[in-house]
JSON list of C-alpha atoms in Angstrom, two decimals:
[
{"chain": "H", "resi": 18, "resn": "UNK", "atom": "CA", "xyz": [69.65, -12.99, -17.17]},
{"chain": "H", "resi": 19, "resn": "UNK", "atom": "CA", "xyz": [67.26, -14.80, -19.34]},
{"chain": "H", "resi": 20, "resn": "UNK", "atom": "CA", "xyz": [63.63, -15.30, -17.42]},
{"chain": "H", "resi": 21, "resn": "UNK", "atom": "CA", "xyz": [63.21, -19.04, -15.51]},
{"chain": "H", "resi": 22, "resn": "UNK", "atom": "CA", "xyz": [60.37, -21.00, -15.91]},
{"chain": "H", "resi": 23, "resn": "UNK", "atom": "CA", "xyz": [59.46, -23.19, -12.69]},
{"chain": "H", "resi": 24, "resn": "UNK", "atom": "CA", "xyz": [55.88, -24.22, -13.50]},
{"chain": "H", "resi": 25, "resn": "UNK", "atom": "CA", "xyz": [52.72, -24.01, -15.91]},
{"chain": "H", "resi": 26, "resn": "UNK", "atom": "CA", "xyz": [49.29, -24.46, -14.18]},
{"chain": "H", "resi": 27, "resn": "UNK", "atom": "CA", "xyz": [47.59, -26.71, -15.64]},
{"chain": "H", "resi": 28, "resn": "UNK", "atom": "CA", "xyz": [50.17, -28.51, -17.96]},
{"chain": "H", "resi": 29, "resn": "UNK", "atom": "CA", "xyz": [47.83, -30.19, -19.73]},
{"chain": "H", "resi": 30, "resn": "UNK", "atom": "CA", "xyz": [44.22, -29.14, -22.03]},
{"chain": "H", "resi": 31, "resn": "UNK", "atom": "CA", "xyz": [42.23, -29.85, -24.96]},
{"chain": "H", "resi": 32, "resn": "UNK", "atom": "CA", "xyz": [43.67, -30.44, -28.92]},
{"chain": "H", "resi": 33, "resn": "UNK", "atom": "CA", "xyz": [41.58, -27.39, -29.43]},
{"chain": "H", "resi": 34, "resn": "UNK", "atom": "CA", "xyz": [43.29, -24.56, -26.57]},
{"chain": "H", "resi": 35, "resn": "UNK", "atom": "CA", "xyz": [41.66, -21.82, -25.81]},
{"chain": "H", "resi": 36, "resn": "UNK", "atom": "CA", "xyz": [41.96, -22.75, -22.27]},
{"chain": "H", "resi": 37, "resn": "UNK", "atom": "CA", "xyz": [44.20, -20.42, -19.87]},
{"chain": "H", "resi": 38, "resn": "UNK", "atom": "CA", "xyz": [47.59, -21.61, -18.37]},
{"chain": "H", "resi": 39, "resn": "UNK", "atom": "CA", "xyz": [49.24, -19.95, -15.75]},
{"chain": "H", "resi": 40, "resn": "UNK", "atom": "CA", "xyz": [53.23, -19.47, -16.33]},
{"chain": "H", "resi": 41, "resn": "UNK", "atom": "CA", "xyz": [55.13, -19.51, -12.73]},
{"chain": "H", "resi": 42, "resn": "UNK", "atom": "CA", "xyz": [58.52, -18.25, -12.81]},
{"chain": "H", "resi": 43, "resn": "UNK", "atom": "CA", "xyz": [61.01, -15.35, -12.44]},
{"chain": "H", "resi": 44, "resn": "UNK", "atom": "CA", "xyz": [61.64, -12.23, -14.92]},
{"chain": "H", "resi": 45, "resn": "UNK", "atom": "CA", "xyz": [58.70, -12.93, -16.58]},
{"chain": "H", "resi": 46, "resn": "UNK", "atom": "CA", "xyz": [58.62, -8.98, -17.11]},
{"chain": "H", "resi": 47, "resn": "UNK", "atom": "CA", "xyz": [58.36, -7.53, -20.91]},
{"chain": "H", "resi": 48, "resn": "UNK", "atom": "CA", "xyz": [57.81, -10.68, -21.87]},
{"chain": "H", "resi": 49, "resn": "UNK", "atom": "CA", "xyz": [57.70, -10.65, -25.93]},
{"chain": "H", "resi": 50, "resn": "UNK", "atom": "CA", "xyz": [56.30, -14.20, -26.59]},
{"chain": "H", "resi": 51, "resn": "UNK", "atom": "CA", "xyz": [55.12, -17.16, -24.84]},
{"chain": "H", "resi": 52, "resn": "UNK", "atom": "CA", "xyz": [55.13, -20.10, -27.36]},
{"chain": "H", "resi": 53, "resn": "UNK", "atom": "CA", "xyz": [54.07, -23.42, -27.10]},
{"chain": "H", "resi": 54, "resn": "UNK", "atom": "CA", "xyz": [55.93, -25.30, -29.71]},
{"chain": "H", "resi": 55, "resn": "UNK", "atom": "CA", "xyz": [56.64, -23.41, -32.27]},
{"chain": "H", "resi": 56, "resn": "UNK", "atom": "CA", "xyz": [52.97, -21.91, -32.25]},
{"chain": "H", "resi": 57, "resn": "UNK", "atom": "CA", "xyz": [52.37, -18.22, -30.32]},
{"chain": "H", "resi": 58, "resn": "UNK", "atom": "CA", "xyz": [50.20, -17.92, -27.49]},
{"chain": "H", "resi": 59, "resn": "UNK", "atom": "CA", "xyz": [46.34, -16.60, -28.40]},
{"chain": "H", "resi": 60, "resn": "UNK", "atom": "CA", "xyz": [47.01, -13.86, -26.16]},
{"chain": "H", "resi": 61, "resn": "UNK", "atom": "CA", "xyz": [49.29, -13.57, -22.74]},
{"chain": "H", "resi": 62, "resn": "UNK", "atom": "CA", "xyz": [49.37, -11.31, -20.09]},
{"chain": "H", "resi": 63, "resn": "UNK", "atom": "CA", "xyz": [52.44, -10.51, -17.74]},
{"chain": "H", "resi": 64, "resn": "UNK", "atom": "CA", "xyz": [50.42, -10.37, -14.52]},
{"chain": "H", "resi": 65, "resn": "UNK", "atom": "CA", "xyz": [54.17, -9.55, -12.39]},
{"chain": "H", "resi": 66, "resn": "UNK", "atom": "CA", "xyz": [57.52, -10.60, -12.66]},
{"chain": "H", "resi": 67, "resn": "UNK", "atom": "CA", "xyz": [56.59, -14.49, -11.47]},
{"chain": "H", "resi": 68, "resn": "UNK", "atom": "CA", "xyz": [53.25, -15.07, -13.72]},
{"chain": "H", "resi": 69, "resn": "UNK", "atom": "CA", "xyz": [51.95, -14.72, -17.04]},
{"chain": "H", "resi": 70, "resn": "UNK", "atom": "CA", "xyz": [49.04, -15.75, -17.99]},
{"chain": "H", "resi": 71, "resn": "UNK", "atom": "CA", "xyz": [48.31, -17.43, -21.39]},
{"chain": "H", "resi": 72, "resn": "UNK", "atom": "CA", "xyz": [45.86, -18.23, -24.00]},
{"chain": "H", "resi": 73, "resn": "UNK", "atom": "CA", "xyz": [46.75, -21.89, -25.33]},
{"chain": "H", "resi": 74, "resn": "UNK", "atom": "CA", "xyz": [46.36, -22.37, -29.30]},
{"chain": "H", "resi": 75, "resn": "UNK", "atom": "CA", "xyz": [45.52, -25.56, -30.66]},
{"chain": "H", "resi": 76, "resn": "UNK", "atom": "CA", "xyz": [47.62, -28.23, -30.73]},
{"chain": "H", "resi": 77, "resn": "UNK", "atom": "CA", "xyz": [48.70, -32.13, -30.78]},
{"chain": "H", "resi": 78, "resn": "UNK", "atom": "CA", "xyz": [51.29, -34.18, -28.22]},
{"chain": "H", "resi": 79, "resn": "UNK", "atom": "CA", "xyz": [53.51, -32.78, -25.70]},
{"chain": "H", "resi": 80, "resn": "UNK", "atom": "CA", "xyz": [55.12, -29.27, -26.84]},
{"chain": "H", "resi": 81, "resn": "UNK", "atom": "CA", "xyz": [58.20, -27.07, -24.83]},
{"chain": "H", "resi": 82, "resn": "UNK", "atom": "CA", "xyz": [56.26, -23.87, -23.40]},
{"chain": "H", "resi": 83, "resn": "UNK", "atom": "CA", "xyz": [59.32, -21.27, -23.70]},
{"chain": "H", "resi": 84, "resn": "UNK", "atom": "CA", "xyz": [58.85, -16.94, -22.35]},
{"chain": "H", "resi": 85, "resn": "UNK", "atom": "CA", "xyz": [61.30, -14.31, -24.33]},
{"chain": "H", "resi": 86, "resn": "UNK", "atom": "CA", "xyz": [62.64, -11.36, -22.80]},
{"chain": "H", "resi": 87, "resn": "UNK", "atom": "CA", "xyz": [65.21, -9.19, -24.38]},
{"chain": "H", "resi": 88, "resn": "UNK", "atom": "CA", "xyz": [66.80, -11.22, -21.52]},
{"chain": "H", "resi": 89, "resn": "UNK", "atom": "CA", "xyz": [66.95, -14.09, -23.77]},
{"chain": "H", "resi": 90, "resn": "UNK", "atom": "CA", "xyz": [64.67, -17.28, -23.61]},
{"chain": "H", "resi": 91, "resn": "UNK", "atom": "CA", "xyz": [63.57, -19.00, -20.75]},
{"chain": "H", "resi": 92, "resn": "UNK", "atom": "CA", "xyz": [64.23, -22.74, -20.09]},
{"chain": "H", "resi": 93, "resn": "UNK", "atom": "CA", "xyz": [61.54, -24.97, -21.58]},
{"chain": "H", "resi": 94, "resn": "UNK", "atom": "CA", "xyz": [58.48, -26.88, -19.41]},
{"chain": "H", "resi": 95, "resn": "UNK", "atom": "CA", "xyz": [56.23, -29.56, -21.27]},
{"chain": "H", "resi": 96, "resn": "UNK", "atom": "CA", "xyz": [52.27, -28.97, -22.04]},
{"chain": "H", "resi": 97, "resn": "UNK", "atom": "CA", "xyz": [50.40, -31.93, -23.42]},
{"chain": "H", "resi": 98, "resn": "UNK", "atom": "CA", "xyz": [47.43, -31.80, -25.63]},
{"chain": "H", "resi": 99, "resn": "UNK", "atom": "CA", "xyz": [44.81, -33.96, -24.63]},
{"chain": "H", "resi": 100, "resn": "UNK", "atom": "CA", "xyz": [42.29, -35.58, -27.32]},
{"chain": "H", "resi": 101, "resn": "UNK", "atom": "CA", "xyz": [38.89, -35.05, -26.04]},
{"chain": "H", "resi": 102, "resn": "UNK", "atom": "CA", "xyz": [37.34, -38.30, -24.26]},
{"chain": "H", "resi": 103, "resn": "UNK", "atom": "CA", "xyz": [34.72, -40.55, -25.70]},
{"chain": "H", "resi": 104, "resn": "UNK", "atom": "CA", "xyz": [31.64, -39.78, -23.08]},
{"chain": "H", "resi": 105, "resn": "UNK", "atom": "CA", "xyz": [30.93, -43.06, -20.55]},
{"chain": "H", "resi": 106, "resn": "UNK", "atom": "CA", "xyz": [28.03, -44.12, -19.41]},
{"chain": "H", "resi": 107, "resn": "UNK", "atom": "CA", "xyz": [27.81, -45.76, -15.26]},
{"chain": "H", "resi": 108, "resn": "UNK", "atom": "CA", "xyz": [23.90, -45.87, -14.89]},
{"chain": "H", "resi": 109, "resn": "UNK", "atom": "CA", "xyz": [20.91, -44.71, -15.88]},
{"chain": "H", "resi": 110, "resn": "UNK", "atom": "CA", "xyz": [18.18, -43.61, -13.07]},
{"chain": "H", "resi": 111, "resn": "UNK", "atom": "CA", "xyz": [15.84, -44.79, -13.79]},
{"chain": "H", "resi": 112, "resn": "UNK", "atom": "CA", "xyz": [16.50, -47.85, -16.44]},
{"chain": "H", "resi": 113, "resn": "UNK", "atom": "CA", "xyz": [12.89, -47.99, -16.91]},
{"chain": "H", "resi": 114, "resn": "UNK", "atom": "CA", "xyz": [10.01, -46.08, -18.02]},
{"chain": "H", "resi": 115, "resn": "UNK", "atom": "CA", "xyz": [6.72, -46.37, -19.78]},
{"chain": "H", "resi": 116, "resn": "UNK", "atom": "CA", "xyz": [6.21, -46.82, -23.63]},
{"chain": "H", "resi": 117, "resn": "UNK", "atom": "CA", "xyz": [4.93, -44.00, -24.16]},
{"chain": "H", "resi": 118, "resn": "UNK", "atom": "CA", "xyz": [7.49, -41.94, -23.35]},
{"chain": "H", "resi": 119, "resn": "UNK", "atom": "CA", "xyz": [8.23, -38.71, -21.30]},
{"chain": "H", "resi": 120, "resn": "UNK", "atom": "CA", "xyz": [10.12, -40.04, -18.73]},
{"chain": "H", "resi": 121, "resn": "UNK", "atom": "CA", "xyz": [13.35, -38.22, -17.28]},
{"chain": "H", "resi": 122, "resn": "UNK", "atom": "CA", "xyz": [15.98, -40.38, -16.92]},
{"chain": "H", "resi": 123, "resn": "UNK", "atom": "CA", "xyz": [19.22, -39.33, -15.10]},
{"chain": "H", "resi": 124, "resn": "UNK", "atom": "CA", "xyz": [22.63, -40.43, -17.40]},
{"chain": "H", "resi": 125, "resn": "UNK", "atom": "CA", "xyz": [25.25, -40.36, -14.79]},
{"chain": "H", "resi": 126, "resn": "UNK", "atom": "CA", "xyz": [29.21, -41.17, -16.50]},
{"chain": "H", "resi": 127, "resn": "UNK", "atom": "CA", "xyz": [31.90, -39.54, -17.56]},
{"chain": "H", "resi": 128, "resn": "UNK", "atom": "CA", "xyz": [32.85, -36.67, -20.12]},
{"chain": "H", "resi": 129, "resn": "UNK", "atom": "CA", "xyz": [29.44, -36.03, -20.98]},
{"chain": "H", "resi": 130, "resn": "UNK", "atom": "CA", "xyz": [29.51, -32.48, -21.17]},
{"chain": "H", "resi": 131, "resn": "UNK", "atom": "CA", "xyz": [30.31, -32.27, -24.98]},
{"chain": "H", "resi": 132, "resn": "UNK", "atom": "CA", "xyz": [27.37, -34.44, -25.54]},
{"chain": "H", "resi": 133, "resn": "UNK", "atom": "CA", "xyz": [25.16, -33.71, -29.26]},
{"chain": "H", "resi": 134, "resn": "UNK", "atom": "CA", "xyz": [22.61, -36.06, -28.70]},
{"chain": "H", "resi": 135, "resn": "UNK", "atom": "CA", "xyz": [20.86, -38.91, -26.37]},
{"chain": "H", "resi": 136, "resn": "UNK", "atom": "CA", "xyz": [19.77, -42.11, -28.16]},
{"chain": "H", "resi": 137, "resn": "UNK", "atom": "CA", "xyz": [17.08, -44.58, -26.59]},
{"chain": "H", "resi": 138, "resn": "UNK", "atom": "CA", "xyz": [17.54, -47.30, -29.48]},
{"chain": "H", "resi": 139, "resn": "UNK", "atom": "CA", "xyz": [17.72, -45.59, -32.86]},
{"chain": "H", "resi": 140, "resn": "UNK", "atom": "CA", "xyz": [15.24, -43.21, -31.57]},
{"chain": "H", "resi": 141, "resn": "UNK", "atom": "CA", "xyz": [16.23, -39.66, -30.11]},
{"chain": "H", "resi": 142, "resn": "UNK", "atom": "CA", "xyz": [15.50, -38.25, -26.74]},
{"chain": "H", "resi": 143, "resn": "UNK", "atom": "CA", "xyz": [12.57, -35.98, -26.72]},
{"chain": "H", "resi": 144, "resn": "UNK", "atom": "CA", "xyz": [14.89, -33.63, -24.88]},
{"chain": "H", "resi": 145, "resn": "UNK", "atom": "CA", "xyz": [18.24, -33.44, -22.78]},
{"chain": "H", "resi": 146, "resn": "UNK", "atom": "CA", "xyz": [20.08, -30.92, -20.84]},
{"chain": "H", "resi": 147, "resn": "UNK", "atom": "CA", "xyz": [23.96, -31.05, -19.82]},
{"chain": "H", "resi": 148, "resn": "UNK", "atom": "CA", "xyz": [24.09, -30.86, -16.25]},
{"chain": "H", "resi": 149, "resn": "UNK", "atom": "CA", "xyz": [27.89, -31.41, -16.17]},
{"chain": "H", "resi": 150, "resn": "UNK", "atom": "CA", "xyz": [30.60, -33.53, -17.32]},
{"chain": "H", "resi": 151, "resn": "UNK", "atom": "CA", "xyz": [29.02, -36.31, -15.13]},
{"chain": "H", "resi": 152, "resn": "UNK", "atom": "CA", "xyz": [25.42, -36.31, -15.70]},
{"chain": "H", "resi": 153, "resn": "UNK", "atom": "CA", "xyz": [22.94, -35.61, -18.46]},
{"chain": "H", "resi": 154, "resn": "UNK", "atom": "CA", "xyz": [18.84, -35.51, -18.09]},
{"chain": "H", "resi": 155, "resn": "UNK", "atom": "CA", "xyz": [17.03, -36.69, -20.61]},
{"chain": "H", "resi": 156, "resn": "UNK", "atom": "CA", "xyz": [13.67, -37.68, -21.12]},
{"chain": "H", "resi": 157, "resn": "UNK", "atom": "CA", "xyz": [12.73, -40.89, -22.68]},
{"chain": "H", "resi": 158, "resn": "UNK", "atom": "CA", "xyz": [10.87, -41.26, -26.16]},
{"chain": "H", "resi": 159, "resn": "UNK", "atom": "CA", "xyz": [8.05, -43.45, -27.00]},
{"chain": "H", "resi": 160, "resn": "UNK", "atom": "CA", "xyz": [9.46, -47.11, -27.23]},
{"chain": "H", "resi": 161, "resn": "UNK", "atom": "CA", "xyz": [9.02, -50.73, -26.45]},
{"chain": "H", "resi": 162, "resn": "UNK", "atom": "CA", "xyz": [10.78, -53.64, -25.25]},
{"chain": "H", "resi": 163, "resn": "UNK", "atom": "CA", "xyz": [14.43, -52.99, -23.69]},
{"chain": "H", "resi": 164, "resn": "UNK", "atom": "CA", "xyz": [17.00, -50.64, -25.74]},
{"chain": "H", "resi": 165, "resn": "UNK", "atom": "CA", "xyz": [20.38, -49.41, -25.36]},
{"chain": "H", "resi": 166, "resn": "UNK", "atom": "CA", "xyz": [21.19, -45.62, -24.39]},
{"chain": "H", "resi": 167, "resn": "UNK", "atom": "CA", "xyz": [23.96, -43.89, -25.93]},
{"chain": "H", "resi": 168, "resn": "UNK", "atom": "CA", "xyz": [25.31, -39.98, -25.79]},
{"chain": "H", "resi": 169, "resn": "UNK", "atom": "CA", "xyz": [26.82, -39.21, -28.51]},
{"chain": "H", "resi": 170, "resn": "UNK", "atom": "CA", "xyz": [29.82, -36.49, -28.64]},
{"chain": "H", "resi": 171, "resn": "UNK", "atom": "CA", "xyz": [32.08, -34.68, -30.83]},
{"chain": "H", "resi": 172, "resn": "UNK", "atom": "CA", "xyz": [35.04, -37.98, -29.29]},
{"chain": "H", "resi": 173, "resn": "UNK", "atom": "CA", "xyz": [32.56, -40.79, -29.97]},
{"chain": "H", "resi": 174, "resn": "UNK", "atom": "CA", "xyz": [29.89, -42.52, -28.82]},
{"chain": "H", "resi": 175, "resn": "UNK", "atom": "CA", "xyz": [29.74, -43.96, -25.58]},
{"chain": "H", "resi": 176, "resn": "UNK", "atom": "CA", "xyz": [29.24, -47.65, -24.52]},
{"chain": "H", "resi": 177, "resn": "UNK", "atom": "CA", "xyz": [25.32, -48.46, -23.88]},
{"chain": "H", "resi": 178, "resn": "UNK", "atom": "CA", "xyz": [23.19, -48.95, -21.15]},
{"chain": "H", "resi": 179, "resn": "UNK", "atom": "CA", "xyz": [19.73, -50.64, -20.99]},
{"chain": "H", "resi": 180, "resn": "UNK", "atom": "CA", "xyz": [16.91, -49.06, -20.62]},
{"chain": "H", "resi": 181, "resn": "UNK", "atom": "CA", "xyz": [13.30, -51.19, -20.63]},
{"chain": "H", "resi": 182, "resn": "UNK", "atom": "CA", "xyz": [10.07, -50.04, -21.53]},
{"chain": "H", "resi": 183, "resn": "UNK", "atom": "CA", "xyz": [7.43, -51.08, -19.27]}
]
């Protein structure tokens, strides 16, 4: 009997893979391929007869996930490729500082964690540090008058937030 697929955990990861999905199922044993699409998985693992656990390759859209056996080839389940996010920025803490500089300022959003760099204006942060996918620290360059903060990723740049030097 050719192997079943009843889940993959997650069904859904970056354009890029690399990430690990968890295949759910039964006679999942001596498994020959996993493929998503038509593209191989990285690497897989048969962990027992109901799991396997595989290395997604890169890819675009949704794709069929499909096991082989010399049982035959499983049913298909659907794994979407997600383009990363632009990051997003919700506040800054604080939105002010002094002119001269050296301030840390908390960047609390969204999909931050990809971030490059930290703009105050036109002018980069002295430093930041990634302290998750929500929140970035940076600390505030020299500057004057009231500028706009953007992170900038490998997905975009986010929208701006104002930041005024007292």
């Amino acid at each position: 009997m050719a192997p079943i697929l009843l889940a993959d955990v997650p069904a859904q990861g970056p354009t890029t893979g690399g990430n690990t999905v968890t295949l759910i199922g039964f006679g999942l044993s001596g498994a020959t391929s996993v493929l998503f699409g038509t593209t191989p998985a990285t690497t897989f693992t048969v962990q027992f007869d109901g799991a396997i656990l595989a290395t997604v390759p890169a890819g675009t859209g949704s794709v069929p996930v499909t096991v082989t056996t010399s049982s035959g080839v499983s049913n298909s389940l659907t794994y979407t490729y997600q383009a990363p996010s632009a990051p997003v920025i919700f506040a800054l803490v604080p939105p002010i500082g002094l002119a001269l500089g050296g301030i840390p300022v908390l960047i609390a959003g969204n999909h931050l964690s990809a971030a490059t760099s930290v703009l105050f204006g036109s002018k980069p942060a002295t430093s930041f540090t990634v302290l998750g996918d929500g929140a970035i620290l940076a600390t505030s360059p020299p500057g004057t008058g009231t500028v706009e903060v953007t992170v900038v990723a490998p997905a975009g740049t986010s929208n701006a937030a104002a930041f005024t030097y007292l």
